[in-house]
PDB file of N, CA and C in Angstrom:
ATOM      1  N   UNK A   1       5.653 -31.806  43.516  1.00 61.00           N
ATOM      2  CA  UNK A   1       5.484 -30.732  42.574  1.00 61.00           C
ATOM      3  C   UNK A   1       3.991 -30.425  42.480  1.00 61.00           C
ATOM      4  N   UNK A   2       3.562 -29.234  42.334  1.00 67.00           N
ATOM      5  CA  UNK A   2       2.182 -29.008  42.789  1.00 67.00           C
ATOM      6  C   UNK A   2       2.423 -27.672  40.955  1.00 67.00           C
ATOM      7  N   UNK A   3       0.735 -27.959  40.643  1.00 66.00           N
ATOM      8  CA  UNK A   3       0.718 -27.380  39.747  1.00 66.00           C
ATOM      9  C   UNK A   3      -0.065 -25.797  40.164  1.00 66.00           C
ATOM     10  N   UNK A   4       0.766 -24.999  38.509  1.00 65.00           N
ATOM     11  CA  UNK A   4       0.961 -23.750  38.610  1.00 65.00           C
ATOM     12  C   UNK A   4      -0.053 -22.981  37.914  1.00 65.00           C
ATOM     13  N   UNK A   5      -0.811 -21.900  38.164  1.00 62.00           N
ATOM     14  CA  UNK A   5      -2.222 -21.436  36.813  1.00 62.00           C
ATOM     15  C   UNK A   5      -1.070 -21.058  36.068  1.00 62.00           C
ATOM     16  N   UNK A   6      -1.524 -21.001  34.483  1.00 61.00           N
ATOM     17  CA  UNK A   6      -0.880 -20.442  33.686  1.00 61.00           C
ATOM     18  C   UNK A   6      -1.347 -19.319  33.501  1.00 61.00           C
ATOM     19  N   UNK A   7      -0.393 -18.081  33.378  1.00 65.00           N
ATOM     20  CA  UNK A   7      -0.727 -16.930  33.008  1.00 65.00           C
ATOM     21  C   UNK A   7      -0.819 -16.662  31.753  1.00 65.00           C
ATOM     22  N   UNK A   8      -2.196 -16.413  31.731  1.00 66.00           N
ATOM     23  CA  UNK A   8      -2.691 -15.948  29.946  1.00 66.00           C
ATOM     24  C   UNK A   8      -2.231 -14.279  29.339  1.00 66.00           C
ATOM     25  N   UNK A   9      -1.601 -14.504  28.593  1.00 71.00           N
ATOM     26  CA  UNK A   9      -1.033 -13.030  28.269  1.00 71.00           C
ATOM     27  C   UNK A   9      -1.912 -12.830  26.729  1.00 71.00           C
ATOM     28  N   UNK A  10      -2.635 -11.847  26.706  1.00 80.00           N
ATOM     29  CA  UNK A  10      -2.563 -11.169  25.535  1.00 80.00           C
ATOM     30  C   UNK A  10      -2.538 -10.427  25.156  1.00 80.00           C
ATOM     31  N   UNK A  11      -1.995 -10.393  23.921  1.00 78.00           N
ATOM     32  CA  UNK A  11      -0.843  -9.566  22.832  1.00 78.00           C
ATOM     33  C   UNK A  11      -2.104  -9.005  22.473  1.00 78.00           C
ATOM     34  N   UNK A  12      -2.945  -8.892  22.430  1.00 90.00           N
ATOM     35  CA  UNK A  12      -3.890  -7.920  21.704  1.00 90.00           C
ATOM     36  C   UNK A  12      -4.459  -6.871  22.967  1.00 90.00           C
ATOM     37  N   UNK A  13      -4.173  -6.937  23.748  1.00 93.00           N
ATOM     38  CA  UNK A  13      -4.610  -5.734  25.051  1.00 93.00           C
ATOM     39  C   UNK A  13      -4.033  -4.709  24.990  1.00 93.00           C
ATOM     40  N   UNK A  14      -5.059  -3.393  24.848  1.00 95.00           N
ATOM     41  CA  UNK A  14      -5.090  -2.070  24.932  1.00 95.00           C
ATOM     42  C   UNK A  14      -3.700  -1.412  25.464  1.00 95.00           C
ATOM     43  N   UNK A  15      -3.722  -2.643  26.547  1.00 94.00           N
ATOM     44  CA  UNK A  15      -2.554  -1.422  27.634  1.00 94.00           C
ATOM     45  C   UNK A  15      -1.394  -1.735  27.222  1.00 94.00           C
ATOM     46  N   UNK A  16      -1.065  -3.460  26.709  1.00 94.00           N
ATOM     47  CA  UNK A  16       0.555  -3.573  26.797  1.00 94.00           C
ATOM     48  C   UNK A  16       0.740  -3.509  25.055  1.00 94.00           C
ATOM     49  N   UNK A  17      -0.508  -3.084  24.296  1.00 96.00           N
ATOM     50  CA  UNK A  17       0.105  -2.543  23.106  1.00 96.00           C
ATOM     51  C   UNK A  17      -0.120  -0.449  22.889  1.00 96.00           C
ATOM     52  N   UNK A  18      -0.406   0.215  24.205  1.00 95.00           N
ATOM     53  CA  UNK A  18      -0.038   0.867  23.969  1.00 95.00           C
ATOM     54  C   UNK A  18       1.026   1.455  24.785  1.00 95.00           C
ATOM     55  N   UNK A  19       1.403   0.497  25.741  1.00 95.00           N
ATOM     56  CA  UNK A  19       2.714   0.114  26.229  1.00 95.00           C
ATOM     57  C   UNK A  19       4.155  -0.111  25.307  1.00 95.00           C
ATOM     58  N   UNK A  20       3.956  -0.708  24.044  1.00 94.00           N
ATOM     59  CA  UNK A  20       4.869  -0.808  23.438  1.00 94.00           C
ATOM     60  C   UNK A  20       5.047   0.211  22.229  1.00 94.00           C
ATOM     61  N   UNK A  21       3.966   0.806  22.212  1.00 95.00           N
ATOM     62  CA  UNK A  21       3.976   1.794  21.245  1.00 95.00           C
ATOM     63  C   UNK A  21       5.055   2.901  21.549  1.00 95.00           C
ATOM     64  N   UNK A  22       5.974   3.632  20.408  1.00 95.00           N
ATOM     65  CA  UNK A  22       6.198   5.084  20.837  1.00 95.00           C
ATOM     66  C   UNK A  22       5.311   5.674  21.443  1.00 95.00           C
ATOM     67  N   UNK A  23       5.756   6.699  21.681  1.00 95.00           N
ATOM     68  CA  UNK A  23       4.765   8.192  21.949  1.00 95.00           C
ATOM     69  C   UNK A  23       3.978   8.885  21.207  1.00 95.00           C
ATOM     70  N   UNK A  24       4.853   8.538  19.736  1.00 94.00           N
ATOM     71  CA  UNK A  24       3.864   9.656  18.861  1.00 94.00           C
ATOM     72  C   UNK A  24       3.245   8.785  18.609  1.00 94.00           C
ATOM     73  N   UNK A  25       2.790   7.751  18.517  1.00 96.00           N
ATOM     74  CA  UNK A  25       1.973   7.155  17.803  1.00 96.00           C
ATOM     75  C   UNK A  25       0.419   6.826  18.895  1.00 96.00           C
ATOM     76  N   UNK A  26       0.629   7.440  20.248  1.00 97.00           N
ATOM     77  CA  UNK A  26      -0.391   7.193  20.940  1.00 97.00           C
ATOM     78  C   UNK A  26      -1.643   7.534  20.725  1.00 97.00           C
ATOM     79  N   UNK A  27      -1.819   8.781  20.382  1.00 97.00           N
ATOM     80  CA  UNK A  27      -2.904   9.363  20.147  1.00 97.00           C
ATOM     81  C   UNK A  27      -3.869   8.542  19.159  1.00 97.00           C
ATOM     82  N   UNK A  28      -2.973   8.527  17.987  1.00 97.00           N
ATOM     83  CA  UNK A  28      -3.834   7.658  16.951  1.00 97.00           C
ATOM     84  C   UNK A  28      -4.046   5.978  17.162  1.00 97.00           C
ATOM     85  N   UNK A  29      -3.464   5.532  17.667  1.00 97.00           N
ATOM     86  CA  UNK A  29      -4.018   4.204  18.284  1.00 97.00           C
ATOM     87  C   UNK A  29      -5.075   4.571  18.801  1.00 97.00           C
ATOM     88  N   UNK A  30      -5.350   4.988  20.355  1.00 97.00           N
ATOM     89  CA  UNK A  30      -6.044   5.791  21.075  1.00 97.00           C
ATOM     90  C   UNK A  30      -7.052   5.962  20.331  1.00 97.00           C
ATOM     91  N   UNK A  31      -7.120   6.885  19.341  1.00 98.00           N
ATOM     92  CA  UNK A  31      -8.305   7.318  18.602  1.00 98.00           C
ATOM     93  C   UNK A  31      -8.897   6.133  17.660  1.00 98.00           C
ATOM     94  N   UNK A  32      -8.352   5.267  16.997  1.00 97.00           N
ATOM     95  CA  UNK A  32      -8.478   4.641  16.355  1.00 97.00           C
ATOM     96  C   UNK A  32      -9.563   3.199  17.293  1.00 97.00           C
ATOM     97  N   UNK A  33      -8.598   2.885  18.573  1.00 97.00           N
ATOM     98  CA  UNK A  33      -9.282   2.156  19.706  1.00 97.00           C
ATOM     99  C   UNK A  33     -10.564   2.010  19.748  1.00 97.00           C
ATOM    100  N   UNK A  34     -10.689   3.264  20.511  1.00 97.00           N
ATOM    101  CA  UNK A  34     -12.216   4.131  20.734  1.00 97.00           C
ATOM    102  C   UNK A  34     -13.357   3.888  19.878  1.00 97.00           C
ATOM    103  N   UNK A  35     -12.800   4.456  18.588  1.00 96.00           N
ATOM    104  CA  UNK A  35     -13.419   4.205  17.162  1.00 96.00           C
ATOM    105  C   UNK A  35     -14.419   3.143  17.123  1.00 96.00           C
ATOM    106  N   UNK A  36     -13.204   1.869  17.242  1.00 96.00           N
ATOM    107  CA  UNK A  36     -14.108   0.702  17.550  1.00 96.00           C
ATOM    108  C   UNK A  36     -14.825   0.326  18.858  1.00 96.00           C
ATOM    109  N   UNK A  37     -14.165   0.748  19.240  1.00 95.00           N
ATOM    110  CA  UNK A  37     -14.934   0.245  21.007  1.00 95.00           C
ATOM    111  C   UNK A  37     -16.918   1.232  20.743  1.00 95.00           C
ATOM    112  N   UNK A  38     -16.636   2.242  20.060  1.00 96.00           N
ATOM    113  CA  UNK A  38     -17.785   2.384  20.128  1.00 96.00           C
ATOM    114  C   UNK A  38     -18.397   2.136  19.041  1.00 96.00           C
ATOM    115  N   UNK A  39     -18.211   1.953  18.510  1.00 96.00           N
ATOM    116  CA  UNK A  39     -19.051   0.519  16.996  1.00 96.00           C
ATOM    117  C   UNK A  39     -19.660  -0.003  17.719  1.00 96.00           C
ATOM    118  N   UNK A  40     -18.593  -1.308  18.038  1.00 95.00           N
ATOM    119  CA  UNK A  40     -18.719  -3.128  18.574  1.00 95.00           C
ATOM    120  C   UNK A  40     -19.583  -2.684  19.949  1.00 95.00           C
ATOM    121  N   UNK A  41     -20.278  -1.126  20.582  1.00 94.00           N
ATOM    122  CA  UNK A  41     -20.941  -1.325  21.555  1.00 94.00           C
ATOM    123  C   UNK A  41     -21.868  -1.333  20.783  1.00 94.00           C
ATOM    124  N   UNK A  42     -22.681  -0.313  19.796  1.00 95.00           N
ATOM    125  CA  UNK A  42     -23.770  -0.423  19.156  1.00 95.00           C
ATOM    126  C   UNK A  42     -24.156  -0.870  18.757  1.00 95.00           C
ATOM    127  N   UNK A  43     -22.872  -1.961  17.528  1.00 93.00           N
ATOM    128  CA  UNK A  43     -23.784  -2.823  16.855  1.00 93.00           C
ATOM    129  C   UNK A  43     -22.673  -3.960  17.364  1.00 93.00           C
ATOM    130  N   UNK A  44     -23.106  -5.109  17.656  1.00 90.00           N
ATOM    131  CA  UNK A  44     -22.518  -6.512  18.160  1.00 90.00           C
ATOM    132  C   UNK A  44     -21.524  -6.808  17.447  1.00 90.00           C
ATOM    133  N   UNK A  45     -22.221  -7.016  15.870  1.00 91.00           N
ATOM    134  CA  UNK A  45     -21.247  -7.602  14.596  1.00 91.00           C
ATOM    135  C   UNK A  45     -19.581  -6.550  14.269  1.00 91.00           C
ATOM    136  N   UNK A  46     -19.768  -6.093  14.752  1.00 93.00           N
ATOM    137  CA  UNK A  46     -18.322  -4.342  14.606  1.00 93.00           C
ATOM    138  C   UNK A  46     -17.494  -5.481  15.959  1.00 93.00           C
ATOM    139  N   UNK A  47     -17.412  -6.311  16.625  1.00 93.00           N
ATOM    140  CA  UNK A  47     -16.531  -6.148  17.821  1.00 93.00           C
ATOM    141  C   UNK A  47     -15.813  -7.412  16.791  1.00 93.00           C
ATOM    142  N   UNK A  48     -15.668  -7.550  15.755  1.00 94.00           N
ATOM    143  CA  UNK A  48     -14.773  -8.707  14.567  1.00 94.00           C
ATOM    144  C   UNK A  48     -13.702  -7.115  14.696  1.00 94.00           C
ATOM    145  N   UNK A  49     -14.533  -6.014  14.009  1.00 95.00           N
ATOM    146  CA  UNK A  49     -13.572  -4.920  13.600  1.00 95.00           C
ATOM    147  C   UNK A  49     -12.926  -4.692  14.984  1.00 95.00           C
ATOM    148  N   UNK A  50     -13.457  -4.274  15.910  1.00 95.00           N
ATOM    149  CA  UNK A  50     -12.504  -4.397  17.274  1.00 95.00           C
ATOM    150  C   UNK A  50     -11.243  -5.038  17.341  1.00 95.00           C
ATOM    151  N   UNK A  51     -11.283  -6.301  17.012  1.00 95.00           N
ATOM    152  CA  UNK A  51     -10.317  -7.134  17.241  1.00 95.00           C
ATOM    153  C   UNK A  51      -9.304  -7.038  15.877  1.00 95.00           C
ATOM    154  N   UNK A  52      -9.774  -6.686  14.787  1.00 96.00           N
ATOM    155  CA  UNK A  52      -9.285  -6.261  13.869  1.00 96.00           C
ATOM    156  C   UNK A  52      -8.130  -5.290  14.330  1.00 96.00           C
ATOM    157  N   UNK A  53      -8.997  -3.886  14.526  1.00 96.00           N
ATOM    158  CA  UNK A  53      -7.551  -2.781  14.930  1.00 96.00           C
ATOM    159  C   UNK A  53      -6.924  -3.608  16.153  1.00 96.00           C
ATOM    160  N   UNK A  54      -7.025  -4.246  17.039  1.00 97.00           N
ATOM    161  CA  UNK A  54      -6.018  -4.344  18.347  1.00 97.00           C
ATOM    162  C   UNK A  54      -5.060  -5.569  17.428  1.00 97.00           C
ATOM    163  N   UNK A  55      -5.307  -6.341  16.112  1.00 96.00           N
ATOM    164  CA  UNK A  55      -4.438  -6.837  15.838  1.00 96.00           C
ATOM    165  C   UNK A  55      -3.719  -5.979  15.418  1.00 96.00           C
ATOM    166  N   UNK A  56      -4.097  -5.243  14.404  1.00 97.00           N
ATOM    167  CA  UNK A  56      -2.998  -4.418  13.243  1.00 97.00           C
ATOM    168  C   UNK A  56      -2.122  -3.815  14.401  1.00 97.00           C
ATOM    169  N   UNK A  57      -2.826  -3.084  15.170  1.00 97.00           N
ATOM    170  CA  UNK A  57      -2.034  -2.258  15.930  1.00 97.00           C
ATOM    171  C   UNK A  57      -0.976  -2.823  17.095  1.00 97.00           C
ATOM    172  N   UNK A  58      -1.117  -4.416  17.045  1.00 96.00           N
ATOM    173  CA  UNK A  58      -0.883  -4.977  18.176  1.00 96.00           C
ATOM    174  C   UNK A  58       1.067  -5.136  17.212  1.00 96.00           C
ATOM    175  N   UNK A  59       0.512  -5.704  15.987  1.00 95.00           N
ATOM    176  CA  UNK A  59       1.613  -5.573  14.720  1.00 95.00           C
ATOM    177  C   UNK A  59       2.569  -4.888  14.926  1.00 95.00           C
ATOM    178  N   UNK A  60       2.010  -3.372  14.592  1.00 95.00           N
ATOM    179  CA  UNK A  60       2.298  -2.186  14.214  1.00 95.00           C
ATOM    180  C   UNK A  60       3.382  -1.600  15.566  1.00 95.00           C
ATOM    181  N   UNK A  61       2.568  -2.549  16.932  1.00 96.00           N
ATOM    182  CA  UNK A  61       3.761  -2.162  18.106  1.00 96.00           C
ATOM    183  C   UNK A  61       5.174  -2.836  17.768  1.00 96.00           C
ATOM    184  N   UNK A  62       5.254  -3.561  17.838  1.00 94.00           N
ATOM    185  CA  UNK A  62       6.519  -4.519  17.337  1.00 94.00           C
ATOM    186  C   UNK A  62       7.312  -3.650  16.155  1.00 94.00           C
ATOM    187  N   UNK A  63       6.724  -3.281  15.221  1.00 93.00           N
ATOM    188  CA  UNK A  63       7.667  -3.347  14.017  1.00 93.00           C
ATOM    189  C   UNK A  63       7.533  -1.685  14.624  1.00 93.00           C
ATOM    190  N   UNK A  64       7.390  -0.547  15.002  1.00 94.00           N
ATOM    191  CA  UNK A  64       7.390   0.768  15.579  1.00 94.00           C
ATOM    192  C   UNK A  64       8.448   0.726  16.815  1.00 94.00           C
ATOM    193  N   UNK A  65       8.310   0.331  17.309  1.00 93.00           N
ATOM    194  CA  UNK A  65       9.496  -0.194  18.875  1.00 93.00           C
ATOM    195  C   UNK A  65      10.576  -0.736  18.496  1.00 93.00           C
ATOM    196  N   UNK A  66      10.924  -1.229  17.082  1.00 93.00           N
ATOM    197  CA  UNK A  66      11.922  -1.804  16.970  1.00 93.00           C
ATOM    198  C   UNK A  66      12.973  -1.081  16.261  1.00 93.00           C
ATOM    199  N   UNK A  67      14.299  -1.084  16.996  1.00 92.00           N
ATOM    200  CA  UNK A  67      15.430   0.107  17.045  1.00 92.00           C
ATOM    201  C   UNK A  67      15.855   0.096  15.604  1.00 92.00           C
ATOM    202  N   UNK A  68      15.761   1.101  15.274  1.00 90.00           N
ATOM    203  CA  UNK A  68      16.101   1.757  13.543  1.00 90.00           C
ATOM    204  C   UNK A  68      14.924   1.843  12.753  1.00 90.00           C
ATOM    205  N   UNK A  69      13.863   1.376  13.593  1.00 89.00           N
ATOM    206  CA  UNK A  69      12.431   1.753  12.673  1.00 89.00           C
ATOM    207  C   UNK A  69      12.357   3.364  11.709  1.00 89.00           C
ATOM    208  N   UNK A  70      12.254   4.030  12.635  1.00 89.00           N
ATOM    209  CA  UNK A  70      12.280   5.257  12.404  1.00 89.00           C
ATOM    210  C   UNK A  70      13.401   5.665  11.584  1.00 89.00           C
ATOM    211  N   UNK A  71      14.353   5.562  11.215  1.00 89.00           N
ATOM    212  CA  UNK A  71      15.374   5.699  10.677  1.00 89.00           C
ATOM    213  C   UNK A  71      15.071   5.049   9.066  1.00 89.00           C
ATOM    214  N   UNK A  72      14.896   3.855   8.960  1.00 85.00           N
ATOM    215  CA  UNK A  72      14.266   2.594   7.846  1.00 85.00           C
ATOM    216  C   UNK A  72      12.969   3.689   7.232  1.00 85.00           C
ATOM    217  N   UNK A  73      12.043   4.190   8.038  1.00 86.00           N
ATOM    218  CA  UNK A  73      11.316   5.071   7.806  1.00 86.00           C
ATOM    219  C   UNK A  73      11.446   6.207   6.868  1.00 86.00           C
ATOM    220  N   UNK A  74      12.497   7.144   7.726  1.00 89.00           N
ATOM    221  CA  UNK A  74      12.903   8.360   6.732  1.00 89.00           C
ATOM    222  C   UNK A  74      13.631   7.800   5.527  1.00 89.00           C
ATOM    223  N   UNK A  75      14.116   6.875   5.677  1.00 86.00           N
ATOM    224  CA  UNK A  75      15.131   6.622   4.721  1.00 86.00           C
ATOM    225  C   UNK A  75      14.260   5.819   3.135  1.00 86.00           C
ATOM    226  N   UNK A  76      13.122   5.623   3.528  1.00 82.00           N
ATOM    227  CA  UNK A  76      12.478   5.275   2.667  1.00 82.00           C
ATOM    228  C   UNK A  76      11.501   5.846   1.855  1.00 82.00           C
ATOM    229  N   UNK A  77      11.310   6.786   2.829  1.00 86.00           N
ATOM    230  CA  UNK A  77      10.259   8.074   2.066  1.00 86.00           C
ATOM    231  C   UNK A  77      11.430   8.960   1.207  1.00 86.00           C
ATOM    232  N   UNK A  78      12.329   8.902   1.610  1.00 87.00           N
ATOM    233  CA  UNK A  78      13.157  10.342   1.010  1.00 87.00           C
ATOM    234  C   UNK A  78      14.402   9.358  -0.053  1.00 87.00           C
ATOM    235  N   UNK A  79      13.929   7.990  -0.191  1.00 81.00           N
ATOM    236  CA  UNK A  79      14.443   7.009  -1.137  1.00 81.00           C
ATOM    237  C   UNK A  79      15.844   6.464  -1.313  1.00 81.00           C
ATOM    238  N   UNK A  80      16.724   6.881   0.227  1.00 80.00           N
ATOM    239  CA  UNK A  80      17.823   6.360   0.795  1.00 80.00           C
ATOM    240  C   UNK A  80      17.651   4.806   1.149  1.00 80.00           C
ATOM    241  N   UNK A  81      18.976   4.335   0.561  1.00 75.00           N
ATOM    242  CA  UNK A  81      19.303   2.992   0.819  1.00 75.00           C
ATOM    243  C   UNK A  81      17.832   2.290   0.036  1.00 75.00           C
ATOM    244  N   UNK A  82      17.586   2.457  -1.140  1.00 76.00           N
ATOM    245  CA  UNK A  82      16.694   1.254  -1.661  1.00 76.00           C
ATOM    246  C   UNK A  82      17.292  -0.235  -2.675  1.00 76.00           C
ATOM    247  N   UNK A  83      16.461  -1.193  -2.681  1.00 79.00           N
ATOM    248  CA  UNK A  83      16.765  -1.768  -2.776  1.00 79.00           C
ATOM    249  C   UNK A  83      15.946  -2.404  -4.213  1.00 79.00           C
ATOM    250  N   UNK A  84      16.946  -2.897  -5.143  1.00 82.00           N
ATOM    251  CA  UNK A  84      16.190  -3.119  -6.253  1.00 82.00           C
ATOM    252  C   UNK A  84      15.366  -4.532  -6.159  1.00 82.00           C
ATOM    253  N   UNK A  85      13.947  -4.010  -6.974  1.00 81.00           N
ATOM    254  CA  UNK A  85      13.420  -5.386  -6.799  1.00 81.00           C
ATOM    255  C   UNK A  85      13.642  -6.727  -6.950  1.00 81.00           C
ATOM    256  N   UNK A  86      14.718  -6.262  -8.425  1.00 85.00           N
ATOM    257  CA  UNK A  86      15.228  -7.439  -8.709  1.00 85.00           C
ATOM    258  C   UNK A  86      16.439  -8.423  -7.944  1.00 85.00           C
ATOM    259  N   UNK A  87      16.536  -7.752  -6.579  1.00 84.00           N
ATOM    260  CA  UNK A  87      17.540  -8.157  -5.597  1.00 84.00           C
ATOM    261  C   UNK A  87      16.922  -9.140  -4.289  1.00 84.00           C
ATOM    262  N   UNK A  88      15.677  -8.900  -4.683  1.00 83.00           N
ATOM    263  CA  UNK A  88      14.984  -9.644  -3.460  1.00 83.00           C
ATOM    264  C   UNK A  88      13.522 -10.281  -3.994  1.00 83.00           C
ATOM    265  N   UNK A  89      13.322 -10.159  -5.033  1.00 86.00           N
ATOM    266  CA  UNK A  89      11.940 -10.803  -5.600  1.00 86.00           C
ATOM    267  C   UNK A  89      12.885 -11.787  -6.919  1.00 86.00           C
ATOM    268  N   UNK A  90      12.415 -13.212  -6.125  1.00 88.00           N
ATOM    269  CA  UNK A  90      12.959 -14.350  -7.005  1.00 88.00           C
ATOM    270  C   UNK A  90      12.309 -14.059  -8.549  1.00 88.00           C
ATOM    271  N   UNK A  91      13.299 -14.316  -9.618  1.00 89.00           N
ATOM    272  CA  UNK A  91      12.522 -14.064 -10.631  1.00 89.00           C
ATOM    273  C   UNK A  91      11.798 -13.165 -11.409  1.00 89.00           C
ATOM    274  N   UNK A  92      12.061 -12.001 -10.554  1.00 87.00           N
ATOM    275  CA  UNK A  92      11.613 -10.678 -11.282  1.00 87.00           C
ATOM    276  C   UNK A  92      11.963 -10.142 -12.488  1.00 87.00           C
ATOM    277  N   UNK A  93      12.801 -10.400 -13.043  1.00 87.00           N
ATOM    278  CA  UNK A  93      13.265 -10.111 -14.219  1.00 87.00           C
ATOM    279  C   UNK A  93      11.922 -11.230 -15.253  1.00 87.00           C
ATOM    280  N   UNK A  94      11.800 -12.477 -14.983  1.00 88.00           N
ATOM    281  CA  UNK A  94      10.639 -13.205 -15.906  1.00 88.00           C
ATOM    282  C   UNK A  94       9.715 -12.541 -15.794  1.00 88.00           C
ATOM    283  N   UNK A  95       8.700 -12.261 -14.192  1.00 87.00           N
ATOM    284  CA  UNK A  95       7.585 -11.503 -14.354  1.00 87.00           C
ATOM    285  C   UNK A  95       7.789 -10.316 -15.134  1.00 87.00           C
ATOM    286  N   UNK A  96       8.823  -9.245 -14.962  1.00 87.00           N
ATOM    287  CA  UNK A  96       8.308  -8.278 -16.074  1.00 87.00           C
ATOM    288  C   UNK A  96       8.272  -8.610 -17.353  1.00 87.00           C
ATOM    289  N   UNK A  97       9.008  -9.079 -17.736  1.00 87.00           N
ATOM    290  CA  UNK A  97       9.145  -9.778 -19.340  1.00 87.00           C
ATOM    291  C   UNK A  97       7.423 -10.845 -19.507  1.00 87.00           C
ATOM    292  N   UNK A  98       7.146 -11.300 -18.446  1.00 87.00           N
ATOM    293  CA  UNK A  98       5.808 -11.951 -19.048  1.00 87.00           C
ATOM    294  C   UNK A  98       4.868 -11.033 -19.175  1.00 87.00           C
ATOM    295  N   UNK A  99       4.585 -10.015 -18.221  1.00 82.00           N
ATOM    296  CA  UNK A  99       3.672  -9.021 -18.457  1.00 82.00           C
ATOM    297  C   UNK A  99       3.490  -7.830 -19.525  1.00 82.00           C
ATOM    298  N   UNK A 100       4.913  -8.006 -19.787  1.00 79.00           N
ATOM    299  CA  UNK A 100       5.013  -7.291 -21.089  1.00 79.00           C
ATOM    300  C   UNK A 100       5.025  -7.777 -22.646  1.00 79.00           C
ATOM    301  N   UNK A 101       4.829  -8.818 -22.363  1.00 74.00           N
ATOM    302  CA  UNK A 101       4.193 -10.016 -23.373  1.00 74.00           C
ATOM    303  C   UNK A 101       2.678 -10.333 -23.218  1.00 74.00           C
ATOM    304  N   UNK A 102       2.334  -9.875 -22.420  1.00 68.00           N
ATOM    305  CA  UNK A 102       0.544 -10.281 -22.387  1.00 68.00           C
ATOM    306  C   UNK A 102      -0.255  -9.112 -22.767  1.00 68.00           C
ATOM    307  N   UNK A 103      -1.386  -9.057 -23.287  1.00 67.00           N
ATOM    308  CA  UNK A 103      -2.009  -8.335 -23.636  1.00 67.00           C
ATOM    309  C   UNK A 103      -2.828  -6.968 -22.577  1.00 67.00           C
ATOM    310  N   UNK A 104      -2.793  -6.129 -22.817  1.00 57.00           N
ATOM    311  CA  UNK A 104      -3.227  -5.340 -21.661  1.00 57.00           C
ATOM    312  C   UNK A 104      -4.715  -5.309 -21.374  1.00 57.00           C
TER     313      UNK A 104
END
């Protein structure tokens, strides 16, 4: 058995997160990219923010690509299918009752 290089993949590269992106959303990645790429050339300390957007956006591919996004989307702006807080936040019923007991 003879050993193998490992192939380093990363999830934060330009191409295979705007590979996973829709379509509409290219441009503004794209623009957003750039943005930083030309910061982090001028000033050194900006290439943190670099890596910053290729995370968010690296995120933002995943949960955008994933089937019914868009759908979860409209349906949330226009306030279809919501879900009460008190259905998914343990204890919500105490927090409001404490905050409405504390002084403002």
């Amino acid at each position: 058995m003879t050993a193998q290089p490992v192939e380093h993949h990363d999830p934060h590269d330009p191409d295979d997160i705007l590979a996973r992106l829709p379509e509409q959303y290219h441009e503004r990645f794209l623009a957003e990219y750039r943005e930083a790429m030309v910061a982090a050339a001028h000033e050194t300390w900006r290439y943190r923010q670099l890596q910053e957007v290729l995370k968010i956006w690296h995120l933002r591919a995943i949960a955008y690509s994933r089937p019914g996004h868009e759908r979860a989307r409209r349906e949330a702006r226009e306030g279809i299918n919501v879900v009460p807080a008190e259905d998914v936040i343990p204890r919500w019923a105490d927090l409001v009752a404490s905050r409405a007991d504390s002084p403002a």
